[in-house]
Amino acid sequence: MPARSSASLGGMSNSFSHDHVGISVTPDDLEATIAWYSSKLGFTMERRFDSHGTTFVFMVAGDVRIELLAGASDRNSETTTNILTSMDPSRLHHFCVAVEDLDGTVSQLRDRDVELIGGPMQVAEIGQRLAFITDNLGNIIELAEPGTWRTGRDN
């Protein structure tokens, strides 16, 4: 993959590039969530440590990194089964991972009993095909082909 360029915000001397997505889980859900990301999406554990009464787990797949924070006191009871009706409540809606072959990825996910909640679909306005799944906790994950970094887009 080509190197990502970092962006600077109007007049700031700092530059930014994406590092990771943090997902809050209950301590009871931590091991199941590690197992889900490992078995369904092929993530591996990069680092695990305890600090301030919370267990932190960093998991990676390619250049995608997620952080599981096992400190939540209760589980989100909302589940999403349809991407088109998932825009409420106000919250972080999803995170996106780029895939080389959307159809192949979707096929492999179905073989691993991961259900789609949207797509595959072509979004002509951004020149991409997309599909959506949820993890074991109901967090929405977008799969994009080609990834926006590959095409040089900033969307």
Backbone as a chain_set.jsonl record, in Angstrom:
{"seq": "MPARSSASLGGMSNSFSHDHVGISVTPDDLEATIAWYSSKLGFTMERRFDSHGTTFVFMVAGDVRIELLAGASDRNSETTTNILTSMDPSRLHHFCVAVEDLDGTVSQLRDRDVELIGGPMQVAEIGQRLAFITDNLGNIIELAEPGTWRTGRDN", "coords": {"N": [[0.829, -1.178, 0.0], [0.479, 2.273, -0.717], [2.256, 4.934, 0.926], [0.58, 6.76, 3.442], [-0.554, 10.074, 3.374], [-0.24, 12.699, 5.703], [-2.584, 14.886, 7.252], [-2.971, 18.379, 7.765], [-4.507, 20.673, 9.972], [-6.015, 23.589, 9.137], [-3.813, 25.985, 9.588], [-2.669, 24.881, 11.876], [0.258, 23.528, 13.366], [0.568, 20.863, 13.785], [0.374, 17.574, 12.382], [-1.823, 15.005, 11.174], [-2.531, 11.525, 11.195], [-4.311, 8.457, 10.817], [-4.618, 6.357, 13.67], [-5.862, 4.34, 15.47], [-8.981, 2.633, 16.281], [-11.032, 2.849, 19.061], [-12.801, 0.585, 21.072], [-15.199, 0.222, 23.436], [-15.778, -2.237, 25.842], [-17.452, -4.598, 28.016], [-15.871, -6.096, 30.885], [-16.677, -8.779, 31.006], [-17.26, -9.331, 28.341], [-14.858, -9.192, 27.011], [-13.021, -11.393, 26.306], [-14.607, -12.856, 24.484], [-14.903, -10.942, 22.514], [-12.283, -10.511, 21.642], [-11.873, -13.07, 20.593], [-13.814, -13.028, 18.543], [-12.935, -10.983, 16.731], [-10.492, -12.126, 16.061], [-11.143, -14.704, 14.95], [-13.113, -14.151, 13.009], [-12.296, -11.906, 11.467], [-9.562, -12.09, 11.296], [-7.773, -10.691, 12.941], [-4.899, -10.136, 15.038], [-3.55, -10.297, 18.348], [-1.803, -7.553, 19.453], [-0.893, -6.248, 21.717], [-1.459, -6.401, 25.243], [-2.6, -5.116, 28.275], [-3.03, -4.046, 31.706], [-4.351, -1.178, 33.235], [-5.15, 1.366, 35.46], [-7.433, 0.015, 36.434], [-8.59, -1.021, 34.154], [-8.609, -3.256, 31.407], [-6.641, -3.204, 28.553], [-6.549, -3.951, 25.15], [-4.8, -4.23, 22.238], [-5.384, -4.868, 18.882], [-4.469, -6.084, 15.662], [-4.713, -6.05, 12.077], [-3.226, -6.236, 9.134], [-2.715, -2.902, 8.264], [-4.601, -1.97, 9.982], [-5.751, -1.076, 13.138], [-7.27, -1.845, 16.198], [-8.483, -0.926, 19.414], [-9.412, -2.512, 22.274], [-11.222, -1.73, 25.096], [-11.669, -2.779, 28.168], [-13.7, -1.811, 30.24], [-16.267, -1.0, 30.45], [-19.418, -0.686, 32.101], [-21.9, -1.697, 31.498], [-23.607, -3.525, 28.912], [-24.279, -2.494, 25.582], [-27.546, -2.544, 24.546], [-28.716, -2.238, 22.108], [-29.089, -3.54, 18.896], [-28.012, -3.791, 15.531], [-29.493, -4.494, 12.512], [-29.871, -3.696, 9.972], [-28.311, -1.674, 7.739], [-29.384, 0.615, 6.583], [-31.242, 1.611, 8.37], [-29.869, 2.433, 10.564], [-29.017, 4.902, 11.56], [-29.635, 6.267, 13.892], [-29.259, 6.129, 17.355], [-27.535, 9.333, 17.928], [-24.165, 8.872, 17.603], [-20.89, 7.307, 17.414], [-20.885, 5.943, 14.346], [-19.782, 3.891, 12.619], [-16.794, 2.019, 11.764], [-14.394, 1.81, 9.133], [-12.89, -0.574, 7.009], [-10.506, -1.181, 4.489], [-10.711, -3.33, 1.685], [-9.297, -5.638, -0.649], [-10.753, -7.291, -2.361], [-13.988, -7.287, -2.45], [-16.149, -9.083, -2.91], [-14.892, -11.578, -2.512], [-14.092, -11.271, 0.155], [-16.588, -10.986, 1.436], [-17.655, -13.509, 0.878], [-15.871, -15.161, 2.318], [-16.431, -14.218, 4.904], [-19.116, -14.976, 5.186], [-18.74, -17.736, 5.174], [-17.678, -17.911, 7.665], [-19.788, -17.514, 9.279], [-20.64, -14.83, 9.521], [-22.965, -12.347, 9.252], [-24.236, -10.134, 6.751], [-25.279, -6.742, 7.095], [-25.824, -4.902, 5.285], [-25.48, -4.343, 1.792], [-23.514, -6.326, -0.555], [-22.988, -3.189, -2.161], [-22.976, -0.732, -4.739], [-21.671, 2.477, -4.652], [-21.93, 5.055, -6.448], [-21.271, 7.763, -6.254], [-18.964, 7.918, -4.747], [-17.401, 6.131, -5.955], [-17.059, 3.477, -5.104], [-17.507, 0.091, -3.953], [-19.402, -1.247, -1.324], [-19.9, -2.989, 1.789], [-21.538, -4.036, 4.794], [-21.084, -5.145, 8.141], [-21.642, -6.445, 11.477], [-19.902, -6.573, 14.594], [-19.43, -8.943, 17.326], [-20.569, -7.492, 19.361], [-22.298, -5.749, 18.215], [-21.234, -3.5, 16.992], [-20.801, -1.529, 14.099], [-19.159, -2.372, 11.101], [-17.684, -1.239, 8.239], [-16.928, -2.422, 5.011], [-14.831, -1.634, 2.427], [-14.292, -1.386, -1.048], [-12.609, -0.153, -3.8], [-10.326, 0.643, -1.117], [-10.398, 3.913, 0.364], [-7.891, 5.034, 0.711], [-6.317, 3.849, -1.208], [-7.31, 4.928, -3.554], [-6.734, 7.545, -3.3], [-8.531, 9.35, -2.376], [-10.143, 11.668, -0.111], [-12.381, 11.053, 1.368]], "CA": [[0.0, 0.0, 0.0], [1.28, 3.491, -0.722], [2.298, 5.656, 2.204], [-0.504, 7.707, 3.651], [-0.12, 11.42, 3.692], [-0.908, 13.227, 6.888], [-3.306, 16.132, 6.997], [-2.863, 19.385, 8.814], [-5.741, 21.423, 10.12], [-5.933, 25.027, 8.953], [-2.921, 26.811, 10.374], [-2.034, 24.151, 12.969], [1.545, 22.968, 12.982], [0.496, 19.411, 13.936], [-0.223, 16.819, 11.286], [-2.576, 13.876, 11.682], [-2.814, 10.321, 10.427], [-5.147, 7.593, 11.652], [-3.869, 5.41, 14.485], [-6.68, 3.189, 15.836], [-10.352, 2.84, 16.728], [-11.23, 2.292, 20.388], [-14.116, -0.006, 21.297], [-15.429, -0.056, 24.845], [-16.472, -3.501, 26.09], [-17.48, -4.984, 29.427], [-14.866, -7.13, 31.165], [-17.24, -10.09, 30.675], [-17.286, -9.499, 26.888], [-13.53, -9.006, 26.422], [-12.461, -12.588, 25.666], [-15.439, -13.183, 23.323], [-14.64, -9.939, 21.485], [-10.968, -10.874, 21.101], [-12.073, -14.271, 19.769], [-14.578, -12.676, 17.341], [-12.059, -10.277, 15.784], [-9.471, -13.075, 15.61], [-11.671, -15.783, 14.115], [-13.939, -13.671, 11.898], [-11.601, -10.93, 10.622], [-8.136, -12.383, 11.211], [-6.931, -9.811, 13.759], [-4.047, -10.759, 16.046], [-3.302, -9.429, 19.488], [-0.519, -6.867, 19.424], [-0.494, -5.884, 23.08], [-2.51, -6.468, 26.263], [-2.096, -4.662, 29.573], [-4.0, -3.473, 32.642], [-3.985, 0.127, 33.765], [-6.245, 2.119, 36.066], [-8.603, -0.826, 36.584], [-9.136, -1.385, 32.846], [-7.748, -4.049, 30.538], [-6.508, -2.658, 27.206], [-6.058, -4.936, 24.191], [-4.627, -3.721, 20.88], [-5.428, -5.934, 17.894], [-4.105, -5.571, 14.339], [-4.843, -6.834, 10.844], [-2.63, -5.333, 8.151], [-2.433, -1.618, 8.899], [-5.767, -1.597, 10.78], [-5.567, -1.358, 14.561], [-8.368, -1.52, 17.099], [-8.177, -1.01, 20.84], [-10.532, -2.922, 23.103], [-11.08, -1.185, 26.444], [-12.592, -3.558, 28.997], [-14.041, -1.054, 31.428], [-17.68, -0.615, 30.414], [-20.181, -1.316, 33.174], [-23.031, -2.445, 30.958], [-23.579, -3.828, 27.487], [-25.243, -1.796, 24.734], [-28.583, -3.51, 24.203], [-29.185, -2.004, 20.748], [-28.424, -4.282, 17.838], [-28.291, -3.27, 14.2], [-29.678, -5.566, 11.54], [-30.042, -3.1, 8.648], [-27.489, -0.468, 7.675], [-30.176, 1.771, 6.165], [-32.028, 2.13, 9.49], [-28.96, 2.464, 11.712], [-28.463, 6.242, 11.766], [-30.068, 6.856, 15.153], [-29.049, 7.45, 17.945], [-26.291, 10.035, 17.639], [-23.044, 8.1, 18.159], [-19.973, 6.844, 16.384], [-21.726, 5.034, 13.569], [-19.056, 2.718, 12.142], [-15.454, 2.236, 11.252], [-14.281, 1.222, 7.803], [-11.635, -1.197, 6.622], [-10.37, -1.369, 3.051], [-10.475, -4.704, 1.245], [-8.892, -5.743, -2.051], [-11.77, -8.027, -3.113], [-15.183, -7.269, -1.607], [-16.904, -10.326, -3.067], [-14.139, -12.63, -1.845], [-14.159, -11.038, 1.601], [-17.959, -11.306, 1.861], [-17.774, -14.963, 0.823], [-15.145, -15.714, 3.467], [-17.158, -13.878, 6.128], [-20.299, -15.856, 5.249], [-18.234, -19.047, 5.589], [-17.381, -17.807, 9.098], [-21.077, -17.197, 9.912], [-20.822, -13.397, 9.721], [-24.054, -11.892, 8.397], [-24.213, -8.757, 6.263], [-26.438, -5.912, 7.41], [-25.986, -4.031, 4.13], [-24.616, -4.587, 0.656], [-22.652, -5.378, -1.228], [-23.66, -2.153, -2.94], [-22.13, 0.224, -5.445], [-21.977, 3.875, -4.361], [-21.31, 5.728, -7.587], [-20.772, 9.084, -5.871], [-17.602, 7.803, -4.208], [-16.674, 5.171, -6.78], [-16.695, 2.305, -4.318], [-18.465, -0.92, -3.526], [-19.381, -1.342, 0.133], [-20.738, -3.937, 2.521], [-21.519, -3.736, 6.221], [-21.293, -6.232, 9.087], [-21.486, -6.026, 12.868], [-19.106, -7.493, 15.405], [-20.205, -9.675, 18.331], [-21.224, -6.534, 20.262], [-23.208, -4.911, 17.447], [-20.542, -2.375, 16.361], [-20.873, -1.622, 12.65], [-17.891, -2.342, 10.384], [-17.852, -1.084, 6.797], [-15.895, -2.999, 4.16], [-14.821, -0.785, 1.233], [-13.442, -1.776, -2.172], [-11.27, -0.121, -3.196], [-10.245, 1.537, 0.028], [-10.21, 5.314, -0.01], [-6.463, 5.36, 0.68], [-5.794, 3.364, -2.49], [-7.73, 5.787, -4.649], [-6.265, 8.899, -3.057], [-9.632, 10.225, -1.973], [-10.141, 12.075, 1.279], [-13.712, 10.862, 1.969]], "C": [[0.873, 1.241, 0.0], [1.232, 4.175, 0.637], [1.153, 6.643, 2.274], [0.071, 9.071, 3.94], [-0.867, 11.882, 4.92], [-1.527, 14.566, 6.541], [-3.026, 17.111, 8.12], [-4.147, 20.192, 8.811], [-5.436, 22.898, 10.115], [-5.051, 25.793, 9.916], [-2.25, 26.098, 11.541], [-0.711, 23.58, 12.489], [1.569, 21.447, 13.127], [-0.057, 18.785, 12.665], [-0.847, 15.564, 11.875], [-2.571, 12.732, 10.683], [-3.569, 9.39, 11.372], [-4.293, 6.588, 12.407], [-4.696, 4.171, 14.831], [-8.104, 3.629, 16.159], [-10.471, 2.157, 18.081], [-12.659, 1.803, 20.554], [-14.223, -0.374, 22.77], [-16.249, -1.328, 24.995], [-16.557, -3.722, 27.592], [-16.361, -5.995, 29.66], [-15.37, -8.534, 30.809], [-17.23, -10.376, 29.178], [-15.902, -9.492, 26.251], [-13.036, -10.24, 25.677], [-13.263, -12.976, 24.425], [-15.179, -12.205, 22.178], [-13.274, -10.167, 20.846], [-11.131, -12.067, 20.158], [-12.821, -13.935, 18.481], [-13.677, -11.998, 16.318], [-10.961, -11.188, 15.247], [-10.032, -14.071, 14.611], [-12.435, -15.284, 12.899], [-13.171, -12.768, 10.941], [-10.09, -11.121, 10.564], [-7.233, -11.432, 11.976], [-6.08, -10.652, 14.706], [-3.798, -9.762, 17.166], [-1.893, -8.864, 19.409], [0.007, -6.63, 20.84], [-1.697, -5.986, 23.998], [-1.901, -6.023, 27.582], [-3.253, -4.113, 30.398], [-3.463, -2.16, 33.159], [-5.242, 0.805, 34.293], [-7.538, 1.313, 36.139], [-9.259, -1.259, 35.282], [-8.115, -2.239, 32.105], [-7.798, -3.451, 29.143], [-5.921, -3.742, 26.301], [-5.989, -4.253, 22.832], [-4.562, -4.912, 19.941], [-5.163, -5.335, 16.52], [-4.413, -6.596, 13.252], [-4.356, -5.912, 9.737], [-2.269, -4.025, 8.83], [-3.635, -1.082, 9.677], [-5.522, -2.0, 12.222], [-6.821, -0.95, 15.315], [-7.873, -1.683, 18.525], [-9.451, -1.402, 21.554], [-10.255, -2.436, 24.514], [-12.114, -1.866, 27.326], [-12.846, -2.838, 30.31], [-15.493, -0.641, 31.478], [-18.442, -1.362, 31.503], [-21.403, -2.07, 32.672], [-22.938, -2.528, 29.446], [-24.634, -2.998, 26.765], [-26.276, -2.813, 24.278], [-29.1, -3.333, 22.786], [-28.39, -2.859, 19.771], [-28.875, -3.714, 16.497], [-28.397, -4.444, 13.249], [-29.812, -5.028, 10.119], [-29.296, -1.78, 8.612], [-28.322, 0.771, 7.357], [-31.023, 2.353, 7.29], [-31.172, 2.359, 10.734], [-28.451, 3.847, 12.092], [-28.889, 6.92, 13.069], [-29.795, 5.827, 16.227], [-27.741, 8.086, 17.473], [-25.157, 9.313, 18.355], [-22.013, 7.897, 17.069], [-20.721, 5.771, 15.618], [-20.988, 3.764, 13.164], [-17.587, 3.054, 11.95], [-15.312, 1.407, 9.989], [-12.902, 0.6, 7.622], [-11.647, -1.407, 5.11], [-10.099, -2.833, 2.762], [-10.11, -4.692, -0.235], [-10.012, -6.319, -2.902], [-13.006, -8.16, -2.243], [-15.949, -8.578, -1.708], [-16.205, -11.497, -2.373], [-14.199, -12.508, -0.331], [-15.531, -11.412, 2.134], [-18.158, -12.821, 1.874], [-17.086, -15.621, 2.017], [-15.868, -15.42, 4.776], [-18.406, -14.744, 6.278], [-19.894, -17.266, 5.67], [-17.931, -19.081, 7.082], [-18.615, -17.37, 9.896], [-21.23, -15.734, 10.304], [-21.883, -12.928, 8.733], [-23.853, -10.446, 7.984], [-25.45, -8.025, 6.773], [-26.68, -4.905, 6.293], [-25.01, -4.407, 3.05], [-24.479, -6.057, 0.331], [-23.466, -4.42, -2.109], [-22.631, -1.261, -3.596], [-22.587, 1.619, -5.061], [-21.223, 4.701, -5.393], [-20.674, 7.057, -7.199], [-19.354, 9.042, -5.31], [-16.78, 6.765, -4.971], [-16.241, 3.926, -6.045], [-17.863, 1.344, -4.179], [-18.279, -1.114, -2.039], [-20.235, -2.501, 0.618], [-20.573, -3.613, 3.998], [-21.819, -4.996, 7.023], [-21.317, -5.631, 10.488], [-20.612, -7.047, 13.581], [-20.011, -8.175, 16.435], [-20.943, -8.764, 19.299], [-22.208, -5.626, 19.539], [-22.565, -3.679, 16.843], [-20.517, -2.589, 14.85], [-19.486, -1.474, 12.036], [-18.21, -2.269, 8.893], [-16.66, -1.717, 6.091], [-15.948, -2.235, 2.847], [-13.83, -1.297, 0.208], [-13.619, -0.755, -3.292], [-11.282, 0.806, -1.996], [-9.962, 2.963, -0.413], [-8.739, 5.697, -0.048], [-5.855, 4.942, -0.643], [-6.126, 4.321, -3.621], [-7.312, 7.225, -4.462], [-7.355, 9.865, -2.673], [-9.523, 10.565, -0.505], [-11.485, 11.847, 1.939], [-13.784, 9.605, 2.756]], "O": [[1.913, 1.257, 0.658], [0.279, 4.008, 1.398], [0.803, 7.283, 1.282], [1.06, 9.207, 4.661], [-2.011, 11.487, 5.143], [-1.056, 15.281, 5.657], [-2.865, 16.722, 9.277], [-4.787, 20.369, 7.774], [-4.703, 23.403, 10.965], [-5.521, 26.211, 10.974], [-1.337, 26.66, 12.147], [-0.582, 23.191, 11.328], [2.497, 20.802, 12.64], [-0.859, 19.396, 11.959], [-0.449, 15.111, 12.948], [-2.604, 12.95, 9.472], [-3.472, 9.527, 12.592], [-3.35, 6.027, 11.849], [-4.278, 3.056, 14.52], [-8.396, 4.817, 16.293], [-10.055, 1.009, 18.235], [-13.611, 2.509, 20.223], [-13.442, -1.175, 23.284], [-17.289, -1.484, 24.355], [-15.817, -3.103, 28.356], [-15.946, -6.68, 28.726], [-14.593, -9.38, 30.365], [-17.195, -11.539, 28.777], [-15.783, -9.761, 25.056], [-12.664, -10.132, 24.508], [-12.68, -13.38, 23.418], [-15.226, -12.588, 21.009], [-13.128, -10.028, 19.632], [-10.587, -12.069, 19.053], [-12.506, -14.492, 17.43], [-13.657, -12.4, 15.155], [-10.542, -11.039, 14.099], [-9.459, -14.263, 13.539], [-12.408, -15.933, 11.853], [-13.368, -12.849, 9.728], [-9.404, -10.385, 9.854], [-6.037, -11.366, 11.692], [-6.484, -11.737, 15.124], [-3.832, -8.548, 16.962], [-0.916, -9.607, 19.312], [1.196, -6.793, 21.113], [-2.822, -5.695, 23.592], [-0.826, -6.483, 27.968], [-4.307, -3.764, 29.868], [-2.281, -2.035, 33.479], [-6.279, 0.807, 33.63], [-8.621, 1.86, 35.931], [-10.362, -1.805, 35.296], [-6.912, -1.982, 32.164], [-8.881, -3.216, 28.607], [-4.92, -4.372, 26.644], [-6.997, -3.755, 22.33], [-3.794, -5.848, 20.159], [-5.581, -4.211, 16.239], [-4.381, -7.808, 13.466], [-5.005, -4.911, 9.434], [-1.592, -4.027, 9.858], [-3.694, 0.105, 9.997], [-5.132, -3.135, 12.498], [-7.365, 0.135, 15.109], [-6.968, -2.47, 18.804], [-10.462, -0.706, 21.455], [-9.186, -2.692, 25.068], [-13.303, -1.563, 27.239], [-12.294, -3.194, 31.352], [-15.921, 0.0, 32.438], [-18.152, -2.522, 31.792], [-21.891, -2.979, 33.343], [-22.283, -1.715, 28.794], [-25.744, -2.818, 27.266], [-25.923, -3.834, 23.687], [-29.846, -4.181, 22.297], [-27.161, -2.892, 19.82], [-29.994, -3.217, 16.365], [-27.503, -5.288, 13.186], [-29.862, -5.804, 9.165], [-29.613, -0.865, 9.372], [-27.996, 1.865, 7.817], [-31.484, 3.488, 7.175], [-31.703, 2.467, 11.839], [-27.519, 3.946, 12.891], [-28.513, 8.069, 13.304], [-30.107, 4.661, 15.986], [-26.958, 7.484, 16.737], [-25.187, 9.161, 19.576], [-22.239, 8.277, 15.921], [-21.147, 4.778, 16.209], [-21.514, 2.666, 13.346], [-17.19, 4.219, 11.97], [-16.024, 0.42, 9.799], [-11.887, 1.167, 8.026], [-12.672, -1.764, 4.53], [-9.36, -3.497, 3.487], [-10.567, -3.829, -0.985], [-10.209, -5.89, -4.039], [-13.073, -9.044, -1.389], [-16.358, -9.129, -0.687], [-16.857, -12.313, -1.721], [-14.337, -13.503, 0.379], [-15.638, -12.078, 3.164], [-18.774, -13.353, 2.798], [-17.64, -16.521, 2.647], [-15.917, -16.273, 5.662], [-18.719, -15.195, 7.38], [-20.609, -17.92, 6.429], [-17.926, -20.149, 7.694], [-18.503, -16.918, 11.035], [-21.876, -15.425, 11.305], [-21.726, -13.088, 7.523], [-23.363, -9.629, 8.763], [-26.53, -8.606, 6.872], [-27.64, -4.136, 6.349], [-23.859, -4.748, 3.326], [-25.202, -6.91, 0.848], [-24.475, -4.792, -2.707], [-21.539, -1.062, -3.064], [-23.779, 1.916, -5.137], [-20.041, 5.004, -5.232], [-19.645, 7.437, -7.758], [-18.625, 10.031, -5.393], [-15.607, 6.549, -4.668], [-15.177, 3.374, -6.325], [-19.031, 1.723, -4.272], [-17.154, -1.145, -1.541], [-21.168, -2.934, -0.058], [-19.589, -2.993, 4.402], [-22.673, -5.802, 6.656], [-21.045, -4.443, 10.663], [-20.585, -8.225, 13.224], [-21.229, -7.995, 16.408], [-21.855, -9.215, 19.992], [-22.884, -4.818, 20.175], [-23.265, -2.87, 16.233], [-20.245, -3.692, 14.376], [-18.729, -0.572, 12.396], [-18.914, -3.123, 8.354], [-15.519, -1.565, 6.527], [-17.0, -2.187, 2.21], [-12.682, -1.604, 0.53], [-14.759, -0.526, -3.696], [-12.158, 1.663, -1.877], [-9.348, 3.183, -1.457], [-8.373, 6.614, -0.782], [-4.961, 5.619, -1.151], [-5.327, 4.51, -4.538], [-7.507, 8.048, -5.356], [-7.133, 11.075, -2.645], [-8.889, 9.842, 0.262], [-11.722, 12.41, 3.008], [-14.829, 9.293, 3.326]]}, "num_chains": 1, "name": "protein.A"}
